[in-house]
CSV table of C-alpha atoms in Angstrom, one decimal:
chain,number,residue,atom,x,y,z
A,1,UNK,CA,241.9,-73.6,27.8
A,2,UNK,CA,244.5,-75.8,28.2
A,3,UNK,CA,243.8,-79.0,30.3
A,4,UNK,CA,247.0,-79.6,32.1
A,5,UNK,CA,245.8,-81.9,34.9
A,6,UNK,CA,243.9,-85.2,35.1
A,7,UNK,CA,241.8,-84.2,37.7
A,8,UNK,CA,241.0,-81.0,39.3
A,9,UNK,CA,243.5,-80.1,42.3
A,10,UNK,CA,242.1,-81.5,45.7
A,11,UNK,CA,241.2,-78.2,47.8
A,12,UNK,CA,241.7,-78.6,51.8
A,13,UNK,CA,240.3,-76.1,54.1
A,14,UNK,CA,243.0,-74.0,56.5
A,15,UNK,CA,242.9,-75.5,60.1
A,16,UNK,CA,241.4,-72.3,61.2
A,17,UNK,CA,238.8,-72.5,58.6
A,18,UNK,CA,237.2,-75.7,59.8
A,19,UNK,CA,233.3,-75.0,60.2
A,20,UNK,CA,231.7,-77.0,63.5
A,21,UNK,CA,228.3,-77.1,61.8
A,22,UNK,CA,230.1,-78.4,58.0
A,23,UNK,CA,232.1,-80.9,60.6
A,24,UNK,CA,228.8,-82.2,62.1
A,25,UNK,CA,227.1,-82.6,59.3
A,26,UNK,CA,229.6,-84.4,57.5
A,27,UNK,CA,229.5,-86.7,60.6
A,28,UNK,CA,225.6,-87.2,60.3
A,29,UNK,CA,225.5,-89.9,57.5
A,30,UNK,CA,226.1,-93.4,58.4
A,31,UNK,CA,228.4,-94.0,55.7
A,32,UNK,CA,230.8,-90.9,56.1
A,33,UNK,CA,230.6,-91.8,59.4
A,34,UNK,CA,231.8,-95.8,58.4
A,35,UNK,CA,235.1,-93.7,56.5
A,36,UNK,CA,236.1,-92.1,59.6
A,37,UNK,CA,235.7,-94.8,62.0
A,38,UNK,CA,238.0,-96.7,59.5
A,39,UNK,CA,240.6,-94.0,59.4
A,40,UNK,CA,240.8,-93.2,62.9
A,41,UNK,CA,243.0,-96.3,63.1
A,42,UNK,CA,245.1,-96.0,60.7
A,43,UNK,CA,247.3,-93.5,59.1
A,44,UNK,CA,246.2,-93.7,55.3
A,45,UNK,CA,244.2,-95.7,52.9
A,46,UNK,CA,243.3,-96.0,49.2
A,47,UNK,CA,240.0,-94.9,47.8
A,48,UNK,CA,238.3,-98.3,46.7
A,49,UNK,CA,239.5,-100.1,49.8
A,50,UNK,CA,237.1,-98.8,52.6
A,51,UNK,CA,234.2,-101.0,54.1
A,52,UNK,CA,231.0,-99.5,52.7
A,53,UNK,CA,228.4,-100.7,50.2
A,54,UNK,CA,227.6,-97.5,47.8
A,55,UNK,CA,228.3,-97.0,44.4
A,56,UNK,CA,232.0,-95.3,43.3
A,57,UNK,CA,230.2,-91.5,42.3
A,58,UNK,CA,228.5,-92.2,45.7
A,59,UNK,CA,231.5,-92.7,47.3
A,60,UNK,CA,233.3,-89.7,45.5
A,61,UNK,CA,230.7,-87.6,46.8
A,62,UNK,CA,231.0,-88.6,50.4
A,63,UNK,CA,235.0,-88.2,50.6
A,64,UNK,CA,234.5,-84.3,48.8
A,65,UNK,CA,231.9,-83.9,51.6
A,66,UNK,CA,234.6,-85.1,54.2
A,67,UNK,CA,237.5,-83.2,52.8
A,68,UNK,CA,235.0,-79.9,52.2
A,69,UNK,CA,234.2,-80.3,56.0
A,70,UNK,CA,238.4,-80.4,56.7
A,71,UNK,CA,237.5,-83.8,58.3
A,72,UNK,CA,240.1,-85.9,55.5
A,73,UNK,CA,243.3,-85.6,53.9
A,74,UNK,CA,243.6,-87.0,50.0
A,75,UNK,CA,246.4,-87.0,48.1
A,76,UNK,CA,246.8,-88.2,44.6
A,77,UNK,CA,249.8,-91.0,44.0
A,78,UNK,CA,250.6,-92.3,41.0
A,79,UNK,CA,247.2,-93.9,40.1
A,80,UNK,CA,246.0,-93.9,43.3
A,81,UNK,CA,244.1,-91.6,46.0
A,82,UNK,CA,245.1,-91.9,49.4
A,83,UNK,CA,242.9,-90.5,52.1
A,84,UNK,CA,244.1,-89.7,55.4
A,85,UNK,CA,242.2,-88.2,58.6
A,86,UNK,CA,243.0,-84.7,59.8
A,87,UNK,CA,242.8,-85.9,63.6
A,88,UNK,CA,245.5,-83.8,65.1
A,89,UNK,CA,244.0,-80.5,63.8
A,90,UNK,CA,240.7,-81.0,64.2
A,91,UNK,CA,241.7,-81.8,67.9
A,92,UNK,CA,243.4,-78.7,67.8
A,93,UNK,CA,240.3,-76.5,66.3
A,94,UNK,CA,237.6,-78.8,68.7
A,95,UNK,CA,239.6,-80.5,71.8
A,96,UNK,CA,237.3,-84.1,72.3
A,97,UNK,CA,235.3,-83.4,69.5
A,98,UNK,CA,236.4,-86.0,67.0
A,99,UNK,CA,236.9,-88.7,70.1
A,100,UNK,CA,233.3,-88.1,71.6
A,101,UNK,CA,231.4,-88.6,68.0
A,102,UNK,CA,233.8,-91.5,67.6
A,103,UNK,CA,232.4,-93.2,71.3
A,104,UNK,CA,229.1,-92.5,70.4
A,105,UNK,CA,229.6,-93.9,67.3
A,106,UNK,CA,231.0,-97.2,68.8
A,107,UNK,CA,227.8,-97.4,71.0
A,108,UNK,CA,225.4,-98.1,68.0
A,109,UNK,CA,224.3,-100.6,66.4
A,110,UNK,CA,225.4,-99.4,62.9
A,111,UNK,CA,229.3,-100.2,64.7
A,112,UNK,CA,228.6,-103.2,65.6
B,1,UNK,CA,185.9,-87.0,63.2
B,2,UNK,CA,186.1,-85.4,66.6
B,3,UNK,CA,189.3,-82.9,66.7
B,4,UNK,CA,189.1,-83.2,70.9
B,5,UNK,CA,193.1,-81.4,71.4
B,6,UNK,CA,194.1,-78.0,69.7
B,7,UNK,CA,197.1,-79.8,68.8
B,8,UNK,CA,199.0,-83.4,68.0
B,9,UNK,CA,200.0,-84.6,70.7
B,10,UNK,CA,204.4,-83.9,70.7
B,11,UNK,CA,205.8,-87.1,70.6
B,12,UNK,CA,209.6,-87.8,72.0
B,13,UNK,CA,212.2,-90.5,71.3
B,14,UNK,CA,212.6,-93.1,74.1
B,15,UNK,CA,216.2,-92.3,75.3
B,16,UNK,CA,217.6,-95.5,73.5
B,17,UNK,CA,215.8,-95.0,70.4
B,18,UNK,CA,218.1,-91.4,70.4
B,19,UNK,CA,219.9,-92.1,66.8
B,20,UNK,CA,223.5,-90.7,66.6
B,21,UNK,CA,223.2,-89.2,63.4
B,22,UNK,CA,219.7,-87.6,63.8
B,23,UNK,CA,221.5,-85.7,67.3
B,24,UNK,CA,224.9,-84.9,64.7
B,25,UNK,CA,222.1,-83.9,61.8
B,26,UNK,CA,219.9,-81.7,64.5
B,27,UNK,CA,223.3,-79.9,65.8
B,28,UNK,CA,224.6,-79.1,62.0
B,29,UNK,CA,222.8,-76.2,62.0
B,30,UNK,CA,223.8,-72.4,63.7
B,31,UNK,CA,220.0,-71.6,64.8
B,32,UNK,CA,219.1,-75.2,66.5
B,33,UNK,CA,222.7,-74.9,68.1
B,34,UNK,CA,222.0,-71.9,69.9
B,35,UNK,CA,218.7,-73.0,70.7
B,36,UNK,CA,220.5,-76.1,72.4
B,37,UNK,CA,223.5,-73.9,73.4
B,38,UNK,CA,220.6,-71.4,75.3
B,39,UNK,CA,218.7,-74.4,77.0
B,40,UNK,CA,222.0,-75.8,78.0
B,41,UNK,CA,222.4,-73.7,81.9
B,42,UNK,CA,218.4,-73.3,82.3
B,43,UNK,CA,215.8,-75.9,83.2
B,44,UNK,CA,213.8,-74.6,80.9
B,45,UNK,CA,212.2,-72.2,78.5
B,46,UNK,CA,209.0,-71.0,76.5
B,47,UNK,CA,209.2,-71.2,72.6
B,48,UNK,CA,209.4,-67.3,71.8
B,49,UNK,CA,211.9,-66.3,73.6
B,50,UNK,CA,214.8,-67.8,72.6
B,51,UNK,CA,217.8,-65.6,71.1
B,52,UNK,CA,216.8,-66.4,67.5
B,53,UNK,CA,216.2,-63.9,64.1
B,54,UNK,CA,214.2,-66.6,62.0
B,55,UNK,CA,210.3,-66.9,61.2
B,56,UNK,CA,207.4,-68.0,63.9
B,57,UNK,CA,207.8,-71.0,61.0
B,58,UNK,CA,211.1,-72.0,60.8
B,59,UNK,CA,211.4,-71.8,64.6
B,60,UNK,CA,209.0,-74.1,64.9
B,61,UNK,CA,210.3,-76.8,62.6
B,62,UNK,CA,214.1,-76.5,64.2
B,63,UNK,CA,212.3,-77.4,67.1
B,64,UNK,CA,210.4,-80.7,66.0
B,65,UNK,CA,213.6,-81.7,64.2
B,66,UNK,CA,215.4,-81.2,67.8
B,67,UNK,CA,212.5,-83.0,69.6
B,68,UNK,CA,212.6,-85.9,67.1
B,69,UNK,CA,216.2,-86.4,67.6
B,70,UNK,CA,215.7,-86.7,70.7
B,71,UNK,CA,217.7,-83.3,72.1
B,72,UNK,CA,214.5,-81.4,73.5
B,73,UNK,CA,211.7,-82.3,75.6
B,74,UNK,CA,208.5,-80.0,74.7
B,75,UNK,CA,205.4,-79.4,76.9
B,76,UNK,CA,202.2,-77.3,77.2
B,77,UNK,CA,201.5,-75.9,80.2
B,78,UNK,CA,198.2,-73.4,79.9
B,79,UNK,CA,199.1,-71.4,76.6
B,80,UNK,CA,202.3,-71.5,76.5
B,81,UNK,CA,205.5,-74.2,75.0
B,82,UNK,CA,208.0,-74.9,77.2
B,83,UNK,CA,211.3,-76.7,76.1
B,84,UNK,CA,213.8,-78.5,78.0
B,85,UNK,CA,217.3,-80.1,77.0
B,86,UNK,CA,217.3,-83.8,77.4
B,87,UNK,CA,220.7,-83.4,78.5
B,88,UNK,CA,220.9,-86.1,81.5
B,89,UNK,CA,219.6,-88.8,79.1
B,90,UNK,CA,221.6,-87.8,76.0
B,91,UNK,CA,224.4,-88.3,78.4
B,92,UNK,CA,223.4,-91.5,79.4
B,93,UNK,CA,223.4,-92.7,75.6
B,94,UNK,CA,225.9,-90.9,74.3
B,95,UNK,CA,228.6,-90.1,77.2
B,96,UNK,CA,229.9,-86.8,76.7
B,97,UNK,CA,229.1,-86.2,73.5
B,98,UNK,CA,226.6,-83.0,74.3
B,99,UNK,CA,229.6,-81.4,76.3
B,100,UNK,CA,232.4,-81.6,73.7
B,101,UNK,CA,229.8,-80.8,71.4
B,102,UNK,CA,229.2,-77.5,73.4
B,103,UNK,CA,232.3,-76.9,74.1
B,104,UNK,CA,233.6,-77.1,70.4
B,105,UNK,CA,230.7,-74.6,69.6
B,106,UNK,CA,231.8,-72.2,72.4
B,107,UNK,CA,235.7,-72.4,70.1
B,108,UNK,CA,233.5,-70.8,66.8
B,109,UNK,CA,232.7,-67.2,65.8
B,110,UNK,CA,229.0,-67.6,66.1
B,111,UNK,CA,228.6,-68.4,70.0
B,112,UNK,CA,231.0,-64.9,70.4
């Protein structure tokens, strides 16, 4: 088998196929929770550059978690992965969804 | 030692000890949802009749993982169970979080 790619393509789910209960639970670990607070204010950011304390294959595991759950974009650029948060369409799928978990988020102490 | 109560005592969260991702973590999953989703426009309701296929078992321990997030209230009254949604205090902590949480549910295939 011939290995063509680096990595293995990034797979996104379909707008429409955006689970609420993959959604939540991607949301109920403190440090997923950490990456989407970050990208809720910004448009895109590179892999190693986020806030949390965990090792990298940690890390990797919560970002597939995120983008399984449709919660994150990533995109591969020259040696760099670039995630993004899929805010407009999960607003579209769950109106207030993403905004609520974000305000309760800000009211804990892990935000603060 | 003497065993004086047929069973422990159910203990609840004090509403701000309610953790954000214990509440995301209890509402990941399609049974407790509808549990919450079926105490949502009733004061409240005794243990076996909710909507529900799953085992005596596994009812029961969606329901401590509900009461020790702080979403349910559970009390005995003669032989029976009777739950409750904390809704007015989870509101209180987390300001509408339970609603768009609800609402977002009411959006997937499973509450149809």
């Amino acid at each position: 088998m011939a290995r063509t790619s680096r990595r293995a393509a990034l797979t996104h789910p379909e707008p429409e196929e955006i689970d609420l209960f993959d959604v939540l639970h991607a949301l109920s670990d403190p440090t997923r929770m950490t990456i989407v607070r970050t990208l809720s204010t910004e448009p895109e950011r590179a892999c190693g550059t986020f806030p949390v304390d965990v090792a990298p294959s940690t890390l990797s595991h919560h970002f597939k978690v995120l983008r399984e759950a449709g919660l994150i974009h990533q995109r591969e650029e020259a040696n760099r992965r670039l995630t993004a948060l899929r805010a407009a369409e999960l607003d579209a799928r769950f109106p207030g969804l993403l905004a609520a978990v974000l305000a309760a988020y800000d009211r804990t102490p892990e935000a603060r």
